[in-house]
Short mmCIF file of C-alpha atoms in Angstrom, two decimals:
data_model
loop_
_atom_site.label_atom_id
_atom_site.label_comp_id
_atom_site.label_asym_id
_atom_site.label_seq_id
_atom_site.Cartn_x
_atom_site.Cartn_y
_atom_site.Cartn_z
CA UNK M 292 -58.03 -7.77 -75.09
CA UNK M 293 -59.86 -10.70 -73.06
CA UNK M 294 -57.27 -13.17 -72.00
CA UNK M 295 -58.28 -16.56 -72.15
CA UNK M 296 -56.14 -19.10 -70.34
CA UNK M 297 -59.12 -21.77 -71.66
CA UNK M 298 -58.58 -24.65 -72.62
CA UNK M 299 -59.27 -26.98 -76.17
CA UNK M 300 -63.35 -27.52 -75.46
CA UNK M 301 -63.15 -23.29 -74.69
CA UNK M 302 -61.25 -22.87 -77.82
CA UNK M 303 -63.12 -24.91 -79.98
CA UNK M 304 -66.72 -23.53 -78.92
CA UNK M 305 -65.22 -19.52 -79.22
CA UNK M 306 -64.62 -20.19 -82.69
CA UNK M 307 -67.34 -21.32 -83.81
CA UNK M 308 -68.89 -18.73 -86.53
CA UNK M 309 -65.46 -16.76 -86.01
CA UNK M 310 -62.42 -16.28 -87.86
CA UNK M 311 -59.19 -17.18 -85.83
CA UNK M 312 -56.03 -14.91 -86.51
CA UNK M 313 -52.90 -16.41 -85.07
CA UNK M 314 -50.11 -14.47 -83.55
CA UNK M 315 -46.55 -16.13 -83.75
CA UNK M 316 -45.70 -17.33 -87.03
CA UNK M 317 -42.44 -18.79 -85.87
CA UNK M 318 -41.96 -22.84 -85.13
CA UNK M 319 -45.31 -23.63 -84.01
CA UNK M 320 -47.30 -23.40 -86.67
CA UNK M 321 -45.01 -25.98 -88.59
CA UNK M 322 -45.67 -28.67 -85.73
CA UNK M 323 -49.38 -27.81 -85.30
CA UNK M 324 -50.87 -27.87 -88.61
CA UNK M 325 -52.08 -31.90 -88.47
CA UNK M 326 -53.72 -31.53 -84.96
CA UNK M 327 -55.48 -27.93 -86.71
CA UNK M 328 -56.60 -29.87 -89.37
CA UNK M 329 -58.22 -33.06 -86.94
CA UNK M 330 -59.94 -30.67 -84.66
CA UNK M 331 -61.67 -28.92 -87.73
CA UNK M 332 -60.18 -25.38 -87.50
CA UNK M 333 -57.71 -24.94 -89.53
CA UNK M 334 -59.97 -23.54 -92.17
CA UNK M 335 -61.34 -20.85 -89.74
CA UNK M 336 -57.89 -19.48 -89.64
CA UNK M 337 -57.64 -16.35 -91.64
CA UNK M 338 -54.28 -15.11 -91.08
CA UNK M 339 -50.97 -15.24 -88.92
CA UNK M 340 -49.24 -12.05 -87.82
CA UNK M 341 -45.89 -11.35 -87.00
CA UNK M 342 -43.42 -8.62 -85.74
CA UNK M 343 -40.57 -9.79 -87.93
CA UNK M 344 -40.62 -9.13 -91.50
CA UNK M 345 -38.50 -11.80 -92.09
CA UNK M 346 -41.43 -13.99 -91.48
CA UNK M 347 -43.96 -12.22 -93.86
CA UNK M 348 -45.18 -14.33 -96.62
CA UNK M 349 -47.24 -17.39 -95.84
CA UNK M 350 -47.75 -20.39 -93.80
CA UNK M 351 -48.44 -24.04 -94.92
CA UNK M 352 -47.35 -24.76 -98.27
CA UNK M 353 -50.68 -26.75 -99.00
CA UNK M 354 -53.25 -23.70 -97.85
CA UNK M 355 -50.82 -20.43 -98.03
CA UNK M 356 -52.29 -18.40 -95.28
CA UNK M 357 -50.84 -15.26 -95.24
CA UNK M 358 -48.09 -13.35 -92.82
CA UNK M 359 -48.93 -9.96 -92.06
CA UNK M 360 -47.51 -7.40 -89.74
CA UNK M 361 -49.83 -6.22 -86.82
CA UNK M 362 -50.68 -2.76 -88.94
CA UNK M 363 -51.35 -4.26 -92.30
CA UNK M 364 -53.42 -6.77 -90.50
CA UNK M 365 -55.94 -3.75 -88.52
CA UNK M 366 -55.62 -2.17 -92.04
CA UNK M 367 -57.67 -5.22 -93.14
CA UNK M 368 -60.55 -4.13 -90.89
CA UNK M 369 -61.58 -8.17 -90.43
CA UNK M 370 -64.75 -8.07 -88.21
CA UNK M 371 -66.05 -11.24 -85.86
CA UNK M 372 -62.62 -12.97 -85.12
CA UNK M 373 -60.89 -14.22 -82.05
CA UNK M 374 -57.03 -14.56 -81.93
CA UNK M 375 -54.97 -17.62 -80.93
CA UNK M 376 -51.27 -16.98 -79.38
CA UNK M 377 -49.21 -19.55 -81.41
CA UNK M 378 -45.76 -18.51 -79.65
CA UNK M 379 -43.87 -20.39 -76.51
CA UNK M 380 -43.54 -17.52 -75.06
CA UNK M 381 -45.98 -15.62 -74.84
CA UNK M 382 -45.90 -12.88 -72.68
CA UNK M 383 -44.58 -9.87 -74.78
CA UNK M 384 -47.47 -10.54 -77.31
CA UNK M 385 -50.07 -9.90 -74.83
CA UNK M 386 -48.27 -6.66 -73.94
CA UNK M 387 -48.65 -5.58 -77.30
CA UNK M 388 -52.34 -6.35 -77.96
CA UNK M 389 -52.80 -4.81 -74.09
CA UNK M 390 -51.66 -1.31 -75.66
CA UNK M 391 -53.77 -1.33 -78.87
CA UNK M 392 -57.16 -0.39 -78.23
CA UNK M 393 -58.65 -2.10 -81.35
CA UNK M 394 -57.81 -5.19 -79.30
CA UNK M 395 -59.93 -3.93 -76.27
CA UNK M 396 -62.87 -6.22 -77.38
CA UNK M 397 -61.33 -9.33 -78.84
CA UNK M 398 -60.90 -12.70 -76.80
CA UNK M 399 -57.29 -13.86 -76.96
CA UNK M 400 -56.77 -17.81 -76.25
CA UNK M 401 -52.92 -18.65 -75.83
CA UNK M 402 -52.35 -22.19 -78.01
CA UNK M 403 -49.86 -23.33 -74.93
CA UNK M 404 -52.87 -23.86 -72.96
CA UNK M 405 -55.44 -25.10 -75.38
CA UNK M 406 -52.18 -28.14 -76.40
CA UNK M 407 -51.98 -28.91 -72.70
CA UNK M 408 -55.97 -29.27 -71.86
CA UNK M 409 -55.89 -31.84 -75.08
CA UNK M 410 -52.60 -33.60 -74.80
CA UNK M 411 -52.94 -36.14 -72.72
CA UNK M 412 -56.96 -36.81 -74.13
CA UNK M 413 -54.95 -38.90 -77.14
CA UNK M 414 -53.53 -40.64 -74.86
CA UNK M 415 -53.02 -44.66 -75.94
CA UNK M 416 -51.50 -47.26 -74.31
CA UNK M 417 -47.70 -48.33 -75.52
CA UNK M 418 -48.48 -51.01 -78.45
CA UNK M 419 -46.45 -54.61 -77.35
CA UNK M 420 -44.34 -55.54 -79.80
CA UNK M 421 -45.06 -59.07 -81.64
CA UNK M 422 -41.79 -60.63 -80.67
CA UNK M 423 -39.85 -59.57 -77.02
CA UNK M 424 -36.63 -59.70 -78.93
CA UNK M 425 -33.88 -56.79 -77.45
CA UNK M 426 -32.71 -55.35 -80.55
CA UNK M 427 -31.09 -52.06 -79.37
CA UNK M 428 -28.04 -52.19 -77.39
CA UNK M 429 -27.53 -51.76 -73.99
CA UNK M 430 -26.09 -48.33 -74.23
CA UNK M 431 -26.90 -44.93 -73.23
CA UNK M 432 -25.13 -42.27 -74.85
CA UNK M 433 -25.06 -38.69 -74.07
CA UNK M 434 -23.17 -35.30 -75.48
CA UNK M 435 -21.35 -32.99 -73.05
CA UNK M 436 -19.38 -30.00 -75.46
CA UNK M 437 -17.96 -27.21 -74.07
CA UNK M 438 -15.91 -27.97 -71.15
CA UNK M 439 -18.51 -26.52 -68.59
CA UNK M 440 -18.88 -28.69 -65.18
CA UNK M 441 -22.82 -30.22 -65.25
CA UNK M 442 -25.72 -29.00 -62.83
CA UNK M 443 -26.73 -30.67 -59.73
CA UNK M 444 -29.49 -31.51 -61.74
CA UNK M 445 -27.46 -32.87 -64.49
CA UNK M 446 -25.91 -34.98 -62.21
CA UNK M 447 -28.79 -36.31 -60.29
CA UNK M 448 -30.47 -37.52 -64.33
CA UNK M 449 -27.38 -39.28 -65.00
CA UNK M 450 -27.29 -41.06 -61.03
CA UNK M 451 -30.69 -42.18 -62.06
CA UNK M 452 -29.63 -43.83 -65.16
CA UNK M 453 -26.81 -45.79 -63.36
CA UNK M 454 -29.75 -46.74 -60.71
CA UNK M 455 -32.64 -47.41 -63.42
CA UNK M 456 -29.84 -49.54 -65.94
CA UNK M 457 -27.53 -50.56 -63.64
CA UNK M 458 -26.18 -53.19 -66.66
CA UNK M 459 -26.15 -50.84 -69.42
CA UNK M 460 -23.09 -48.84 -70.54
CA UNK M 461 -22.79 -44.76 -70.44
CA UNK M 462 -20.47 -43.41 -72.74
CA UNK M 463 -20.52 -39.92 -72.33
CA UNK M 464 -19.39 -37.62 -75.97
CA UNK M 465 -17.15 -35.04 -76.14
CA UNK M 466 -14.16 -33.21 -77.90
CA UNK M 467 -11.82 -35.47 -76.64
CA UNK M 468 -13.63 -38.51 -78.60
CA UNK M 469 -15.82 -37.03 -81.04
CA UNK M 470 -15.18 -35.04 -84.34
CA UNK M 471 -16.89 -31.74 -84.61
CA UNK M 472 -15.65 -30.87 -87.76
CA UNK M 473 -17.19 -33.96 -89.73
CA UNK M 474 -19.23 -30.84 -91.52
CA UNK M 475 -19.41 -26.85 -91.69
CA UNK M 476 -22.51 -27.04 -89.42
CA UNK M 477 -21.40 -28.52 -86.21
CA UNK M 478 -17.78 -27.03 -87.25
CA UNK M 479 -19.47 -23.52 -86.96
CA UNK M 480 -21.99 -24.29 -84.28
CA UNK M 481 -18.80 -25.31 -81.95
CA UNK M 482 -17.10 -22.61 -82.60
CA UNK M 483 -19.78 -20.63 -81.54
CA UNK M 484 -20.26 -21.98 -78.40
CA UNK M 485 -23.52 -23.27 -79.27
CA UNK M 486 -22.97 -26.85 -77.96
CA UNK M 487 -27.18 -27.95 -78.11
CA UNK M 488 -26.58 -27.59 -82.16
CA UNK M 489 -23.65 -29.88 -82.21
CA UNK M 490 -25.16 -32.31 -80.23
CA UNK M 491 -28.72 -32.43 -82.16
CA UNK M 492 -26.24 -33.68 -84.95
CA UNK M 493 -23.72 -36.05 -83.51
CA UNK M 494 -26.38 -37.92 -81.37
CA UNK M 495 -27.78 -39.25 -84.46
CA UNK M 496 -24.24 -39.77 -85.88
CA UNK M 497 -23.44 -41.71 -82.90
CA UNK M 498 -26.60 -43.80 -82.95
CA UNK M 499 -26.27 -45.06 -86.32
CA UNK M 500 -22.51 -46.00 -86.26
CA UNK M 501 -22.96 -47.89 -82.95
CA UNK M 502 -26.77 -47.99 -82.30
CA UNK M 503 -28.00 -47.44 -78.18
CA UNK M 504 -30.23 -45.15 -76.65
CA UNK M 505 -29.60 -41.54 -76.59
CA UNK M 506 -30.69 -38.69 -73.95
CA UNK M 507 -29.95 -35.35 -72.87
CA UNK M 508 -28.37 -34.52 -69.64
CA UNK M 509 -31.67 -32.80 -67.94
CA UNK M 510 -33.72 -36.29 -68.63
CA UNK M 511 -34.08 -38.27 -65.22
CA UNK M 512 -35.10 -42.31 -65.92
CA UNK M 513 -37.88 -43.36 -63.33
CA UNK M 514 -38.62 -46.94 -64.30
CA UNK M 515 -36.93 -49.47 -66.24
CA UNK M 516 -36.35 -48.82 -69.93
CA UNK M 517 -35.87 -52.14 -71.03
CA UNK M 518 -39.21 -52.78 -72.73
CA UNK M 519 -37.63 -49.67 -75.40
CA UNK M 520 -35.16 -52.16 -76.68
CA UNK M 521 -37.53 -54.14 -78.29
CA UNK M 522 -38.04 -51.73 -81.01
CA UNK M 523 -35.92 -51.00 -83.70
CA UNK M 524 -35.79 -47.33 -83.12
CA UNK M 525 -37.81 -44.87 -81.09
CA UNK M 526 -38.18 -41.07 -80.42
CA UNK M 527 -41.08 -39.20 -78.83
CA UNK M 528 -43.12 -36.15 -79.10
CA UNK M 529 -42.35 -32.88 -76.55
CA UNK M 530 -45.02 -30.62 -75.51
CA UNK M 531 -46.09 -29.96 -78.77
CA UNK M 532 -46.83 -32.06 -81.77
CA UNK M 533 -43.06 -32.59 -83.04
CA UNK M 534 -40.43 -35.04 -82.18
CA UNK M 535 -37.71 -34.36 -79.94
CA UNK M 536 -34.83 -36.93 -79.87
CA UNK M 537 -33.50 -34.83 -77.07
CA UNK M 538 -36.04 -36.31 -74.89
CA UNK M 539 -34.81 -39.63 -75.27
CA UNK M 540 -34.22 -41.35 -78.71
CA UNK M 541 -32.97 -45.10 -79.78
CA UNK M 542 -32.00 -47.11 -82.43
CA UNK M 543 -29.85 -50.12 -83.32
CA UNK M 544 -27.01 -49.53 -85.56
CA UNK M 545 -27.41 -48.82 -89.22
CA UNK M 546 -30.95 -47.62 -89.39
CA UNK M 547 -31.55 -45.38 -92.82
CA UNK M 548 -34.30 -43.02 -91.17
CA UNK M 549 -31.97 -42.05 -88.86
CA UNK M 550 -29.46 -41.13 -91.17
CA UNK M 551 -31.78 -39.13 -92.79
CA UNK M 552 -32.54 -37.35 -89.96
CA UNK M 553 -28.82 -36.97 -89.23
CA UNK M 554 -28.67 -35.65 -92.70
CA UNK M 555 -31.30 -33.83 -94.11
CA UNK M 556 -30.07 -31.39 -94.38
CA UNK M 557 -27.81 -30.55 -91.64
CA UNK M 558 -24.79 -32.24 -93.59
CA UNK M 559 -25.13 -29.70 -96.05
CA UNK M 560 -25.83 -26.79 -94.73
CA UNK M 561 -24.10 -24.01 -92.93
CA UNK M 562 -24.82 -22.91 -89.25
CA UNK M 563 -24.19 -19.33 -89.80
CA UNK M 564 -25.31 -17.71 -92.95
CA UNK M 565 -23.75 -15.35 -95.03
CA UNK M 566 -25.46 -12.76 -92.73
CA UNK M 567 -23.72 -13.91 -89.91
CA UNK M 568 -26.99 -15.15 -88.44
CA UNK M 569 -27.20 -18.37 -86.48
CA UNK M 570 -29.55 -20.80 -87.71
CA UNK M 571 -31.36 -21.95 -84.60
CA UNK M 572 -33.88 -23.90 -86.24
CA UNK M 573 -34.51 -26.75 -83.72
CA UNK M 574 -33.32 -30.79 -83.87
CA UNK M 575 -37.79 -31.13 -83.80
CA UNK M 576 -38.21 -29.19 -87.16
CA UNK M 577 -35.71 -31.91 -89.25
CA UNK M 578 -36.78 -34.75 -87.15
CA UNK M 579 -40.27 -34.29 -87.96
CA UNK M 580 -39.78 -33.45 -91.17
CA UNK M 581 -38.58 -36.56 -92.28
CA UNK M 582 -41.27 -39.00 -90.30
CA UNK M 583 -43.69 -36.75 -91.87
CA UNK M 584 -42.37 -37.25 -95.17
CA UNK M 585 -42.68 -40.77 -94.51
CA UNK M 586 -46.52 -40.54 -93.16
CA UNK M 587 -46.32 -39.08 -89.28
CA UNK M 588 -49.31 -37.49 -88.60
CA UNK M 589 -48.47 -34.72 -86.02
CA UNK M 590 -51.24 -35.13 -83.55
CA UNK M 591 -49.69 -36.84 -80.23
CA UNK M 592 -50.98 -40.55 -81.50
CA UNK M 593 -48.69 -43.69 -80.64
CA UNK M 594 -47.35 -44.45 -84.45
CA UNK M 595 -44.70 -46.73 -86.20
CA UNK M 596 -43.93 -44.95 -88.83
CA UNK M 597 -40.72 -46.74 -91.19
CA UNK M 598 -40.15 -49.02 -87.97
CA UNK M 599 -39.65 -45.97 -85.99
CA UNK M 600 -42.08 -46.20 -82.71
CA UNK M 601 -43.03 -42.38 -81.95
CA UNK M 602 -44.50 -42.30 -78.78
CA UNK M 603 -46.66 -40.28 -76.85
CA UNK M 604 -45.36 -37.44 -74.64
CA UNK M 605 -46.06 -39.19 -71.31
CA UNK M 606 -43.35 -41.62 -72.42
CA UNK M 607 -40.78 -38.93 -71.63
CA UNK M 608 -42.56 -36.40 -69.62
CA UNK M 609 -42.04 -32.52 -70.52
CA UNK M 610 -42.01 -30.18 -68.05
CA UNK M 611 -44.97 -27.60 -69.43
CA UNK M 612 -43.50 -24.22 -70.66
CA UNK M 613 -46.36 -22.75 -68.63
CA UNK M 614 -44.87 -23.50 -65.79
CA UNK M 615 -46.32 -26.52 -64.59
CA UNK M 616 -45.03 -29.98 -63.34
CA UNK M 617 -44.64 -32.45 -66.04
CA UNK M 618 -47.81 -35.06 -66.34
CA UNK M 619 -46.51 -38.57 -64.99
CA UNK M 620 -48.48 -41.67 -64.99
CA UNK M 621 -47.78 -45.59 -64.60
CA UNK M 622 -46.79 -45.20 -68.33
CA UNK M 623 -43.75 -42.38 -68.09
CA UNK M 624 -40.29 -43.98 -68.32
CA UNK M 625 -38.63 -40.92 -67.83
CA UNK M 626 -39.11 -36.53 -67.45
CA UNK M 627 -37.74 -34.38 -69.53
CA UNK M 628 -37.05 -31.20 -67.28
CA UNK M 629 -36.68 -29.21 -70.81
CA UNK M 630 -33.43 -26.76 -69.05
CA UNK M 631 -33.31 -25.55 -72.57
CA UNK M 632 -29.64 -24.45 -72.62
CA UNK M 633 -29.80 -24.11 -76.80
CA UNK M 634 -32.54 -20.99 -75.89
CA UNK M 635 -30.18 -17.76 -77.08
CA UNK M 636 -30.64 -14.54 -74.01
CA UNK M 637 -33.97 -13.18 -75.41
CA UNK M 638 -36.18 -16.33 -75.42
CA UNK M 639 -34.80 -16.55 -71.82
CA UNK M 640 -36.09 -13.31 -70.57
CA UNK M 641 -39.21 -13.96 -72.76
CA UNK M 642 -39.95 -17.11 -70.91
CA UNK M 643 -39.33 -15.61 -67.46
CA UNK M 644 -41.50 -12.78 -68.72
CA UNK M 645 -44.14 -15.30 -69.49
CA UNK M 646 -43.82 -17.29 -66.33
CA UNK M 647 -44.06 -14.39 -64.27
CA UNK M 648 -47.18 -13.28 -66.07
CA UNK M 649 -48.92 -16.60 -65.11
CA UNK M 650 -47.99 -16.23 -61.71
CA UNK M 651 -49.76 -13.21 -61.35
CA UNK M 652 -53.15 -13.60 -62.81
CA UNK M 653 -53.08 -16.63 -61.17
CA UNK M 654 -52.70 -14.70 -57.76
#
């Protein structure tokens, strides 16, 4: 295998008179199918491959490309392709393809890196609203479950609200004023200590009965957000091309695309399935899903979609999963330092796999 740690332009010209086979049919290829489709790829791509079985079937219900495990995909004996990693963490798939020798020969481009060379290329400058009118409330709201004390670095995001908004009110959520039992999802998902789940639902909750800005404890405020009020609700994209209210979302009070997001269609469903298996599908997967619905195009752009502003990642910063700093510019209200504490034990050691991979090629 000939890693590639290339960029989009790389990408793009390897492909050319190729087939691309992705490997990682988890999340990502739900939030990346747009920006596929606008850099003229997506029909190049032949198949995805998996090691779960679970995931076997297809991908995209508009162009059904198929799921294969890695054996029934060599069985295919497809000639003249290059592969594309489409997993966060990426590490233990390039161990695999390192110890198949029918890999020896094929270039291997990881998607984290090809997203982060053309990220910040669609980069547009925040749209000024038609009337400087403050329609969200001057209130920051955040979810703390569990009982656990917060991080230094916790602590340090929330000192930099106080010293960004020193007029706006912090009203920090808990089980002492919040009801985690409104439904069988956050019921379960408290129970099993999986606080990140109860708070992707309750945030929303919150908003809509009493409207403010929301963020995660691991989001440090660098500059005024005032000029966020002016919209009736906002959320912005993470690293990759899906929304991510944990990053910093706001509304005011009442709005009916937020209550969608609220409950489609985790008021319905269970955490835990008959199986006993968490469902750890992420707050980005139903919060895109119903922008989308509504017209998003997943592709980083500055949009109003259903007077919901989406806004471009710079807005609130991610830290890179490949171990970079986050990109700031004269644009970035806040940073997202992405701590991740919803990530179950084996994405963890799968990250710090991957991390420590890129630290030594890079040496």
């Amino acid at each position: 295998m000939h890693l590639n740690y290339g960029g989009y332009n790389e990408f793009y010209q390897a492909q050319k008179d190729k087939k691309i086979v992705c490997f990682g049919a988890g999340m990502m290829p739900y939030y990346i199918e747009d920006l596929l489709e606008q850099w003229g790829v997506i029909n190049n791509i032949s198949f995805f491959i998996d090691n779960s079985k679970k995931k076997l079937g297809y991908v995209w219900e508009r162009r059904k490309v198929p799921i294969l495990t890695i054996d029934a995909f060599l069985d295919k004996g497809l000639q003249n392709y290059i592969i594309l990693i489409t997993c966060e963490t990426f590490e233990p798939i390039c161990g695999q393809l390192e110890q198949l020798e029918q890999f020896n020969d094929i270039d291997c481009f990881i998607y984290a890196y090809v997203n982060k060379s053309y990220i910040y290329t669609k980069f547009v400058q925040e749209p000024v609203p038609d009337q400087l009118e403050v329609k969200i409330p001057r209130t920051i709201h955040y979810c703390w479950f569990g009982g656990q004390k917060l991080s230094d670095l916790e602590e340090r995001c929330i000192q930099s609200w106080k010293e960004f908004c020193p007029d706006y009110e912090i009203v920090r959520w808990d089980e002492n004023n919040y009801d985690v039992n409104k439904n069988l999802y956050m019921k379960q998902a408290y129970k099993a200590g999986k606080w990140a789940f109860v708070s992707d639902y309750a945030r929303l909750d919150i908003l809509y009965t009493y409207g403010g800005i929301y963020l995660d404890t691991d989001v440090e405020i660098i500059k005024s957000i005032e000029r966020l009020l002016y919209n009736e609700a906002f959320i912005a994209y993470g690293e990759w091309p899906s929304l991510n209210s944990g990053a910093g979302i706001g509304s005011v009070k009442g709005n009916e695309i937020l209550k969608e997001m609220r409950d489609d269609p985790r008021s319905t469903i269970p955490f835990i399935n008959n199986h006993g298996e968490y469902n750890l599908e992420t707050n980005s997967i139903y919060e895109s899903a119903v922008l989308k619905k509504y017209g998003l195009k997943q592709n980083f752009e500055i949009q109003l979609v259903k007077n919901f502003m989406v806004y471009h990642p710079v807005y609130f910063a991610p830290a890179s999963v490949v171990g970079d700093r986050a990109f700031i510019n004269e644009y970035t209200y806040a940073i997202h330092h992405c701590h991740g504490s919803w990530a179950d034990k084996k994405r963890k050691i799968d990250k710090k796999k991957t991390l420590n991979r890129l630290r030594r090629d890079k040496e």
